[in-house]
Coordinates of C-alpha atoms and ligand atoms in Angstrom, one line a residue:
M1 CA 0.0 0.2 0.2
T2 CA 1.4 3.5 -0.5
I3 CA 0.6 6.3 2.1
T4 CA 1.9 9.9 1.0
P5 CA 2.5 10.9 5.0
V6 CA 1.0 14.9 5.2
R7 CA 3.5 17.2 5.6
I8 CA 1.2 18.3 8.9
T9 CA 3.3 21.0 9.6
E10 CA 2.7 23.0 6.6
T11 CA -1.4 22.1 6.7
P12 CA -3.5 25.4 8.0
E13 CA -4.7 23.4 10.4
W14 CA -1.5 22.4 11.6
K15 CA -1.1 26.4 11.8
A16 CA -4.0 27.2 12.6
L17 CA -3.8 24.6 16.0
A18 CA -0.2 26.0 16.4
E19 CA -1.1 29.7 16.3
H20 CA -3.9 29.0 18.9
Q21 CA -1.2 27.2 21.3
R22 CA 0.6 30.8 21.3
S23 CA -2.9 32.4 22.6
L24 CA -2.8 29.4 25.4
A25 CA 0.8 30.2 26.3
G26 CA 1.0 32.9 29.3
R27 CA -2.7 30.9 30.2
H28 CA -2.9 29.2 33.5
L29 CA -5.3 26.3 34.4
R30 CA -6.6 28.3 37.5
E31 CA -7.6 31.3 34.6
L32 CA -9.1 28.6 32.5
F33 CA -11.2 26.8 35.4
A34 CA -12.1 30.6 36.5
D35 CA -13.0 31.3 32.8
D36 CA -15.5 28.2 32.5
P37 CA -16.5 27.0 35.5
T38 CA -18.2 23.6 33.6
R39 CA -14.8 22.7 32.1
G40 CA -15.0 19.8 34.3
E41 CA -18.1 18.4 33.2
T42 CA -17.7 19.2 28.9
L43 CA -14.8 18.3 28.2
T44 CA -14.9 14.7 29.8
V45 CA -15.9 11.6 26.8
D46 CA -16.5 8.0 28.2
A47 CA -16.1 5.2 26.0
A48 CA -17.5 1.6 27.5
D49 CA -17.1 1.9 31.1
L50 CA -13.8 4.6 30.5
H51 CA -14.6 8.0 31.4
L52 CA -11.6 10.4 30.4
D53 CA -11.6 14.0 32.1
F54 CA -8.4 15.8 30.3
S55 CA -10.3 19.1 31.7
K56 CA -7.1 19.7 34.0
N57 CA -5.3 20.4 30.5
R58 CA -3.8 23.6 29.1
L59 CA -6.7 23.5 26.1
T60 CA -9.9 24.7 25.2
A61 CA -13.2 23.6 24.0
E62 CA -11.2 25.1 20.3
T63 CA -8.3 23.2 20.8
V64 CA -10.1 19.9 20.5
R65 CA -12.0 20.9 17.6
L66 CA -8.2 22.5 16.3
L67 CA -6.5 19.0 17.0
A68 CA -9.9 16.9 15.5
A69 CA -8.7 19.6 12.7
V70 CA -5.5 18.2 12.2
A71 CA -6.5 14.3 12.8
E72 CA -8.7 14.8 9.8
R73 CA -6.3 16.4 7.6
A74 CA -3.3 14.2 8.2
G75 CA -5.8 10.5 7.4
L76 CA -6.4 9.5 10.5
R77 CA -10.2 8.8 9.5
E78 CA -8.5 6.6 6.7
R79 CA -6.0 4.9 8.6
I80 CA -8.0 3.8 10.7
D81 CA -10.5 2.5 7.6
A82 CA -7.3 1.1 5.9
M83 CA -6.4 -1.0 9.0
F84 CA -9.5 -2.1 9.6
A85 CA -10.4 -3.3 5.8
G86 CA -6.4 -5.6 5.8
E87 CA -4.9 -3.0 4.2
H88 CA -0.6 -3.2 4.3
I89 CA -0.4 0.0 6.7
N90 CA 2.1 -1.4 7.9
V91 CA 4.1 -0.1 5.1
T92 CA 8.3 -0.5 5.3
E93 CA 7.3 -4.5 5.9
D94 CA 4.8 -4.6 3.6
R95 CA 2.1 -6.2 6.0
A96 CA -1.6 -5.7 7.5
V97 CA -1.8 -4.1 10.8
L98 CA -5.0 -6.5 12.3
H99 CA -4.8 -6.6 15.8
V100 CA -8.7 -5.2 15.9
A101 CA -9.4 -9.0 14.2
L102 CA -7.8 -10.8 17.2
R103 CA -11.2 -9.3 19.1
A104 CA -13.5 -9.4 16.3
P105 CA -16.9 -11.6 17.2
E106 CA -17.1 -14.5 15.5
G107 CA -19.1 -14.6 12.9
S108 CA -18.1 -11.3 11.9
S109 CA -15.5 -10.9 8.1
I110 CA -11.7 -8.9 8.3
T111 CA -10.5 -9.6 5.2
T112 CA -6.5 -9.6 4.4
D113 CA -4.6 -11.1 1.3
G114 CA -7.2 -12.5 -0.1
R115 CA -8.7 -14.4 3.0
D116 CA -10.6 -13.9 5.9
V117 CA -9.2 -13.6 9.2
V118 CA -11.8 -13.7 11.2
P119 CA -12.3 -18.0 11.3
D120 CA -8.8 -18.7 11.7
V121 CA -8.6 -16.2 14.9
H122 CA -11.6 -18.2 16.4
A123 CA -10.2 -21.8 16.0
V124 CA -6.6 -21.0 17.8
L125 CA -9.5 -19.5 20.3
R126 CA -10.6 -22.8 20.7
D127 CA -7.5 -24.0 20.7
M128 CA -6.2 -22.5 23.6
E129 CA -9.2 -22.8 25.1
D130 CA -9.1 -26.7 25.3
F131 CA -6.0 -26.7 26.8
A132 CA -6.1 -23.8 28.7
R133 CA -9.3 -26.3 30.8
R134 CA -7.5 -29.9 30.6
V135 CA -4.5 -27.6 32.0
R136 CA -6.5 -25.8 34.5
G137 CA -8.4 -29.4 35.5
G138 CA -5.8 -31.3 36.1
E139 CA -6.0 -33.6 32.7
W140 CA -3.3 -32.2 30.6
R141 CA -0.8 -33.7 33.0
G142 CA 3.1 -33.6 33.3
H143 CA 5.3 -37.1 31.9
S144 CA 5.2 -38.5 35.0
G145 CA 1.3 -38.3 35.8
K146 CA 2.0 -35.5 38.3
R147 CA -0.4 -32.7 37.8
I148 CA 0.8 -29.3 36.1
R149 CA 0.8 -26.5 38.8
A150 CA 3.5 -24.4 37.4
V151 CA 3.4 -22.3 33.7
V152 CA 6.4 -20.6 32.5
N153 CA 6.2 -18.2 29.9
I154 CA 9.3 -17.7 27.7
G155 CA 9.3 -14.6 25.8
I156 CA 10.5 -11.4 25.8
G157 CA 9.3 -8.4 24.4
G158 CA 6.5 -8.4 22.9
S159 CA 6.1 -12.5 23.6
D160 CA 6.4 -11.3 27.7
L161 CA 5.4 -7.7 28.4
G162 CA 2.3 -7.8 27.3
P163 CA 1.3 -11.5 29.2
K164 CA 3.3 -10.2 32.2
M165 CA 1.4 -7.1 33.1
A166 CA -2.0 -8.8 32.2
Y167 CA -1.3 -11.9 34.9
E168 CA -0.3 -8.8 37.4
A169 CA -3.0 -7.0 36.2
L170 CA -5.6 -9.7 36.5
K171 CA -4.0 -11.5 39.6
D172 CA -7.3 -11.4 41.9
H173 CA -8.7 -12.9 38.9
T174 CA -6.0 -16.0 38.3
D175 CA -6.3 -19.9 39.7
R176 CA -4.2 -19.2 42.9
S177 CA -3.4 -23.1 43.4
M178 CA -1.3 -22.5 40.4
V179 CA 2.4 -20.6 40.4
F180 CA 2.8 -18.2 36.9
R181 CA 6.4 -17.4 35.9
F182 CA 7.6 -14.9 33.0
V183 CA 10.9 -15.3 31.8
S184 CA 12.1 -12.8 29.0
N185 CA 15.9 -11.6 30.5
V186 CA 19.2 -13.2 28.6
D187 CA 20.5 -13.4 32.6
G188 CA 20.5 -16.5 33.3
S189 CA 19.2 -15.4 36.6
D190 CA 16.2 -14.9 35.4
I191 CA 15.3 -18.4 34.2
W192 CA 16.9 -19.4 37.8
E193 CA 15.2 -17.5 39.4
A194 CA 12.2 -19.1 38.2
T195 CA 12.7 -22.3 38.6
C196 CA 14.9 -23.3 41.6
D197 CA 12.1 -23.8 43.2
L198 CA 10.1 -25.6 41.3
D199 CA 9.3 -29.2 40.7
P200 CA 9.9 -30.2 36.7
A201 CA 7.6 -32.8 37.1
E202 CA 5.1 -29.9 37.9
T203 CA 6.0 -27.3 35.3
L204 CA 4.5 -26.7 32.1
F205 CA 6.7 -24.4 29.8
I206 CA 5.1 -21.9 27.1
V207 CA 8.2 -20.9 24.1
S208 CA 6.3 -17.9 23.3
S209 CA 8.3 -15.7 19.9
K210 CA 6.8 -14.7 16.8
T211 CA 9.6 -16.0 14.8
F212 CA 11.1 -18.5 17.1
T213 CA 14.6 -17.4 16.4
T214 CA 15.2 -14.6 19.4
L215 CA 18.0 -15.6 20.8
E216 CA 17.7 -14.6 24.7
T217 CA 14.4 -16.7 24.4
L218 CA 16.1 -19.8 22.9
T219 CA 18.4 -19.5 25.2
N220 CA 16.3 -19.0 28.2
A221 CA 13.7 -22.2 26.6
T222 CA 16.6 -24.3 25.7
T223 CA 18.4 -23.8 29.9
A224 CA 14.8 -25.0 30.7
R225 CA 14.9 -27.9 28.7
D226 CA 18.2 -29.2 30.0
W227 CA 16.5 -27.9 33.0
L228 CA 13.2 -30.5 32.9
L229 CA 15.1 -33.3 32.2
A230 CA 18.0 -33.1 34.5
G231 CA 15.3 -33.2 36.3
L232 CA 13.0 -36.2 34.2
G233 CA 16.2 -37.9 32.6
D234 CA 13.6 -38.8 29.9
R235 CA 14.0 -37.0 26.4
S236 CA 9.8 -38.0 25.5
A237 CA 9.0 -36.0 28.6
V238 CA 9.5 -32.5 26.8
A239 CA 5.8 -33.4 24.6
K240 CA 3.9 -33.2 28.1
H241 CA 6.3 -29.9 29.5
F242 CA 6.3 -27.7 26.8
V243 CA 4.3 -25.8 23.9
A244 CA 4.6 -23.7 21.5
V245 CA 3.7 -20.3 20.6
S246 CA 4.5 -18.9 17.8
T247 CA 3.9 -18.0 14.0
N248 CA 7.3 -20.3 12.0
A249 CA 5.9 -23.9 13.2
E250 CA 9.7 -25.0 10.9
K251 CA 11.6 -23.6 13.9
V252 CA 9.7 -24.8 16.7
R253 CA 9.6 -28.7 15.5
E254 CA 13.7 -27.9 15.3
F255 CA 13.7 -26.9 18.8
G256 CA 11.6 -30.8 19.4
I257 CA 8.1 -29.2 20.4
D258 CA 5.9 -31.0 18.5
P259 CA 4.1 -28.3 16.2
A260 CA 0.4 -30.4 17.4
N261 CA 1.5 -28.1 20.6
M262 CA 1.8 -25.2 18.7
F263 CA -0.7 -22.8 19.3
G264 CA -0.5 -20.2 16.1
F265 CA -0.8 -16.9 14.7
W266 CA -0.3 -14.2 12.2
D267 CA 2.7 -12.1 11.1
W268 CA -0.2 -9.3 10.8
V269 CA 0.2 -9.4 14.4
G270 CA 2.3 -7.5 15.5
G271 CA 4.5 -8.6 18.7
R272 CA 3.4 -5.4 21.3
Y273 CA 0.3 -5.7 20.1
S274 CA -0.3 -9.7 20.1
Y275 CA -0.6 -10.3 24.1
D276 CA -4.2 -11.0 22.9
S277 CA -3.6 -13.6 20.9
A278 CA -2.1 -17.1 21.4
I279 CA 1.2 -14.8 22.9
G280 CA -1.7 -14.5 25.8
L281 CA -1.7 -18.5 26.6
S282 CA 0.4 -18.4 29.8
L283 CA -2.5 -15.6 31.1
M284 CA -5.8 -18.1 29.5
I285 CA -4.2 -20.7 31.9
A286 CA -4.9 -18.2 35.2
I287 CA -7.9 -16.1 34.4
G288 CA -9.6 -19.0 32.5
P289 CA -11.4 -18.6 29.3
E290 CA -14.3 -17.1 30.3
A291 CA -12.5 -14.0 31.6
F292 CA -10.2 -13.7 28.8
R293 CA -13.0 -13.7 26.1
D294 CA -14.2 -10.8 28.7
M295 CA -11.2 -8.7 28.0
L296 CA -11.2 -9.2 23.8
A297 CA -14.9 -7.9 24.5
G298 CA -13.1 -5.3 26.5
F299 CA -10.5 -5.0 23.4
R300 CA -13.9 -5.2 20.8
A301 CA -15.8 -2.7 23.2
I302 CA -12.9 0.3 22.2
D303 CA -12.3 -1.1 19.1
E304 CA -15.8 0.1 17.8
H305 CA -15.6 3.1 20.1
F306 CA -12.4 4.6 17.4
R307 CA -13.6 3.3 14.2
T308 CA -16.7 5.5 14.4
A309 CA -16.7 8.4 17.2
P310 CA -16.0 11.9 15.3
F311 CA -12.4 12.5 17.1
E312 CA -14.1 15.5 19.7
R313 CA -15.5 12.7 21.6
N314 CA -13.0 9.7 20.8
L315 CA -11.5 8.7 23.8
P316 CA -7.9 7.2 21.5
A317 CA -8.1 9.3 19.7
L318 CA -8.5 12.2 22.5
M319 CA -5.2 11.2 24.3
G320 CA -3.5 10.4 21.6
L321 CA -3.6 14.4 20.2
I322 CA -3.5 15.8 23.6
G323 CA -0.3 14.5 23.8
V324 CA 0.8 15.7 20.4
W325 CA -0.2 19.1 21.5
Y326 CA 2.3 18.8 24.6
Y327 CA 5.5 16.5 23.2
D328 CA 5.1 19.0 19.6
L329 CA 3.6 22.6 20.9
W330 CA 4.6 22.9 24.4
G331 CA 8.3 20.9 24.4
A332 CA 6.8 18.5 26.2
G333 CA 9.5 15.2 26.5
T334 CA 8.1 12.5 28.4
Q335 CA 4.5 11.1 29.1
A336 CA 4.0 9.6 32.9
V337 CA 1.5 6.9 32.9
L338 CA 0.4 7.1 36.7
P339 CA -2.2 4.1 37.6
Y340 CA -3.7 4.7 41.4
D341 CA -3.7 0.3 41.7
H342 CA -1.7 -2.0 42.9
Y343 CA -1.9 -4.5 40.4
L344 CA -1.5 -2.4 37.2
S345 CA 2.4 -2.6 38.6
R346 CA 3.5 -3.7 34.9
F347 CA 1.6 -1.1 33.2
A348 CA 3.6 1.4 32.1
D349 CA 6.2 -1.4 31.4
Y350 CA 3.9 -2.6 28.8
L351 CA 3.6 0.9 27.8
Q352 CA 7.4 1.6 27.4
Q353 CA 7.4 -1.2 23.8
L354 CA 3.6 -0.4 22.6
E355 CA 4.4 3.5 22.9
M356 CA 8.5 4.0 22.2
E357 CA 9.2 0.8 19.9
S358 CA 6.2 2.1 17.6
N359 CA 6.3 5.3 18.0
G360 CA 10.0 6.0 18.3
K361 CA 11.1 6.9 15.0
S362 CA 12.8 9.8 12.5
V363 CA 11.8 9.5 9.4
T364 CA 7.9 9.2 7.8
L365 CA 6.0 6.4 6.1
T366 CA 8.0 7.7 2.9
G367 CA 12.1 7.7 4.2
E368 CA 12.4 11.3 4.9
P369 CA 13.4 13.5 8.2
V370 CA 10.1 13.5 10.3
D371 CA 9.3 17.6 11.2
L372 CA 8.1 17.2 14.7
P373 CA 9.2 15.6 18.0
T374 CA 8.2 12.3 18.1
G375 CA 7.3 9.7 20.4
P376 CA 7.8 11.0 24.3
V377 CA 9.7 8.6 26.9
V378 CA 6.9 6.8 29.1
W379 CA 7.5 5.9 32.3
G380 CA 5.4 5.5 35.7
T381 CA 4.3 3.2 38.6
P382 CA 1.3 2.9 41.0
G383 CA 0.5 5.2 43.0
T384 CA 0.9 6.6 45.7
N385 CA 4.7 5.2 45.8
G386 CA 5.6 7.4 43.1
Q387 CA 4.3 10.0 45.6
H388 CA 7.1 9.4 47.9
A389 CA 9.8 9.4 44.6
Y390 CA 10.1 11.3 41.8
Y391 CA 5.9 13.5 41.9
Q392 CA 8.2 15.8 43.6
L393 CA 10.3 17.0 40.5
I394 CA 6.3 16.9 38.7
H395 CA 5.1 19.2 41.1
Q396 CA 8.0 22.1 41.6
G397 CA 11.0 21.0 38.7
T398 CA 12.1 22.5 36.0
R399 CA 10.0 20.4 32.8
L400 CA 6.6 19.6 31.9
I401 CA 5.6 16.3 32.6
P402 CA 2.0 15.6 31.0
A403 CA 0.8 13.1 33.6
D404 CA -2.0 10.1 33.0
F405 CA -3.8 9.2 36.0
I406 CA -5.7 6.1 36.2
G407 CA -8.4 5.2 39.0
F408 CA -10.7 2.6 39.5
L409 CA -14.0 3.3 41.7
H410 CA -14.2 0.2 43.8
P411 CA -11.4 -1.5 44.8
H412 CA -10.4 -4.6 44.6
H413 CA -10.0 -6.4 48.5
R414 CA -12.0 -3.3 50.9
V415 CA -9.9 -3.1 53.1
G416 CA -10.2 -0.6 56.0
T417 CA -10.3 2.9 54.5
H418 CA -7.4 2.0 52.2
H419 CA -9.0 2.5 48.6
D420 CA -10.8 5.8 49.9
L421 CA -6.8 7.0 51.3
L422 CA -5.6 5.8 47.8
M423 CA -8.7 7.8 46.5
A424 CA -8.2 11.0 48.0
N425 CA -4.9 11.3 46.8
F426 CA -5.4 9.8 43.3
F427 CA -7.8 13.7 43.3
A428 CA -5.8 15.1 44.8
Q429 CA -2.9 14.7 43.0
T430 CA -4.3 16.3 40.0
E431 CA -5.9 19.4 41.4
A432 CA -2.3 20.1 43.2
L433 CA -0.7 19.8 39.6
A434 CA -3.2 22.2 37.9
F435 CA -3.7 24.5 40.5
G436 CA -0.8 24.6 42.3
R437 CA -0.3 26.5 45.3
T438 CA 0.0 30.6 45.0
R439 CA 3.0 32.4 46.6
E440 CA -0.2 35.1 48.6
E441 CA -2.0 31.2 49.5
V442 CA 1.7 29.7 51.1
E443 CA 2.3 33.8 52.9
A444 CA -1.5 33.7 54.3
E445 CA -0.8 30.4 56.2
G446 CA 2.4 31.8 58.3
V447 CA 4.5 30.9 56.5
P448 CA 7.8 32.2 57.3
A449 CA 9.5 34.7 54.1
A450 CA 12.4 32.6 53.7
Q451 CA 10.3 29.4 53.0
V452 CA 8.0 31.0 50.4
P453 CA 9.3 29.9 47.2
H454 CA 10.5 26.8 48.1
R455 CA 6.8 25.9 49.9
T456 CA 4.9 27.8 46.4
F457 CA 3.5 25.2 44.5
A458 CA 3.5 27.2 40.4
G459 CA 0.8 24.1 39.3
N460 CA -0.4 24.5 35.5
H461 CA 0.6 21.1 35.3
P462 CA -1.8 19.4 32.6
T463 CA -2.8 15.9 33.4
N464 CA -6.0 13.4 32.1
T465 CA -8.0 11.2 34.6
L466 CA -9.2 7.9 33.6
L467 CA -11.7 6.0 35.8
A468 CA -13.4 2.5 35.7
P469 CA -15.2 1.2 37.5
A470 CA -12.9 -1.7 38.2
L471 CA -9.7 -3.3 37.1
T472 CA -11.9 -6.2 35.4
P473 CA -10.5 -8.2 32.3
R474 CA -13.1 -6.0 30.4
V475 CA -11.5 -2.8 31.6
L476 CA -7.8 -4.2 31.4
G477 CA -8.8 -4.6 27.5
E478 CA -10.4 -0.9 27.2
L479 CA -7.0 0.1 28.7
V480 CA -5.1 -1.1 26.5
A481 CA -6.8 -0.8 22.9
T482 CA -7.1 3.1 24.2
Y483 CA -3.6 3.1 24.5
E484 CA -3.1 1.1 20.8
H485 CA -5.3 3.5 19.2
R486 CA -3.7 6.2 20.9
V487 CA -0.3 5.2 19.4
L488 CA -1.9 4.9 15.5
T489 CA -3.7 8.3 16.0
Q490 CA 0.2 9.8 16.7
G491 CA 1.6 7.8 14.7
V492 CA -0.5 9.5 11.5
V493 CA 0.1 12.6 12.5
W494 CA 3.9 12.4 11.9
G495 CA 3.8 10.7 9.1
I496 CA 5.4 7.1 10.1
D497 CA 5.1 3.6 10.7
S498 CA 3.9 2.5 14.0
F499 CA 4.2 -0.8 13.5
D500 CA 8.5 -2.2 11.8
Q501 CA 10.6 -2.2 14.6
W502 CA 13.6 -1.8 12.7
G503 CA 15.8 0.3 15.3
V504 CA 16.3 -3.0 17.5
E505 CA 18.1 -5.2 14.8
L506 CA 20.9 -3.5 14.7
G507 CA 22.1 -4.0 18.8
K508 CA 20.5 -7.6 17.9
A509 CA 23.4 -7.9 15.2
L510 CA 26.0 -7.1 17.0
A511 CA 25.4 -9.1 20.0
Q512 CA 25.5 -12.0 17.4
R513 CA 29.1 -10.7 16.5
I514 CA 30.2 -10.1 19.9
V515 CA 29.5 -13.5 21.8
P516 CA 32.7 -15.6 19.4
E517 CA 35.4 -12.8 20.6
L518 CA 34.3 -13.2 24.2
T519 CA 34.1 -17.4 24.6
A520 CA 37.4 -17.7 21.6
E521 CA 40.4 -19.3 23.3
G522 CA 43.5 -17.5 22.2
S523 CA 43.8 -14.0 22.0
P524 CA 41.1 -13.3 18.9
E525 CA 41.4 -10.0 16.5
L526 CA 39.5 -7.2 18.3
R527 CA 37.8 -4.7 15.2
H528 CA 35.8 -2.4 17.5
D529 CA 36.4 0.8 18.5
S530 CA 39.2 1.6 21.2
S531 CA 36.4 1.6 24.2
T532 CA 34.4 -1.8 22.9
N533 CA 37.7 -3.1 22.8
A534 CA 39.2 -2.5 25.8
L535 CA 35.8 -3.8 28.1
I536 CA 35.8 -6.7 25.9
R537 CA 40.0 -7.6 27.0
R538 CA 38.6 -6.8 30.6
Y539 CA 35.6 -9.2 30.5
R540 CA 38.0 -12.0 28.9
A541 CA 40.6 -11.6 31.2
A542 CA 37.5 -11.7 34.6
R543 CA 36.1 -14.8 32.6
A544 CA 39.9 -16.4 32.0
G545 CA 40.8 -16.1 35.8
Ligands
F6P601 O1 8.1 -12.5 19.9 P1 9.4 -13.0 19.4 O2 10.0 -13.3 17.9 O3 11.0 -13.1 19.7 O4 10.1 -11.1 19.2 C1 10.4 -10.5 20.8 C2 10.3 -9.2 20.8 O5 11.5 -8.4 19.9 C3 11.3 -7.3 18.9 O6 11.2 -7.9 17.6 C4 12.3 -6.2 19.2 O7 12.3 -6.4 20.7 C5 9.8 -6.6 19.7 O8 9.5 -6.7 18.1 C6 9.4 -8.1 20.0 O9 8.0 -8.2 20.2

């Protein structure tokens, strides 16, 4: 598919937005709220179970109108349609981008390259469900007849972060009689820690890799296989203790896993968009097929909203456009994501790959340098921990840090007044960030003069508040789909390919070249720069001694 990206900065829509930004540049959120006391109710949007309050941003209803016009001009509408139609919007890899097909309802149809992929998706889902039920119910047993008690997912990047994040997020919905572990790092400590207290006879490994060629995953899978065979002493044990999730049946067979025990997916599912495919098998075993289906329904509800809602009322598109507003017109280089839910401890890690691998690009679809800053640095940890760590910098530092606050009306566990305290902090933070504390207010409290500047808060720090009833499987699906579509929205405005990841290839290739230099006998010739050569020599000396 040929997509000619629009040079957005050259369009009248962008120029109008930039002009409008200048008119708002000196204005404080205090003034914006005073000018329009209803903005807390009007600058909000609802989609499925999610309520987004974006009123505590440096914007007005006019900004929203101008941002929506930019999205239209950039071709977001056409790109959404092209994505849902299975066109090859991943231009540099010449592939369709169809994570939305992973949650399309049975009976619907999404065609790419002449094939309706929805029946394929549901066939794999049924296989996963059958397998998950058998493992959960004790029907699928280990080689020695013992029930499976531990499931270890081995994968990295998109084959790890999604299932791990979702497992943590939905821990309260998992089968607590089983243990779930996620191994990703090629550092041997990861697989060692994951297996050191497990019984091989009760352990199932799920080797998850789209390509089945990834160094980290194959190294960990080989070590896991050795560990299993050392414990069970019989090569045929692999059949009951290893399954694979991949698009590459040949490599799976080469590794020694029967492709009958492989759950497939397709090249039109990007790694970082894949945890609702078979990559989520470990998650499905943990939460059960019904909860997994609920999660897919949540994804689907937001897909439908994103596909059909006008941009001014489109929750993921608005989140994307508000991001563009800050990164490109206010100079923000970062995006904090601050979930006030203990179980979302891995959410920012997951979003780091989703957002930064997708939109960390500096050339457009046609290979020209971009003319605007692209993807921000994404980070965050669950509240209230961050408040006692880095919020100081958000409140009183010199950087502009747009932040998404994510909170839930109902807790998982009603423990005393914990949830009220958590949510009081949640509401207090966005209020303090927006309105700060003026010099006069501080002085009126009788604060000693020397301390006044230190205890004054400028405010005017922008936040989005995302509120949902509770962190259920369905709501998790809604949240993740929101961020997936936020990424597309921004990528379209910037004219980049949000679905390739060439940037990770160089490091992989160089590492492969260095491995034999670390392990070779004698003194191999090193042809790197002087720094890398010296560091390798130092490592070799330590390894030898
Ligand atoms: O699933 P695979 O093929 O092992 O790849 C793992 C990850 O590696 C990457 O290619 C690069 O980190 C990711 O995009 C992908 O999620």
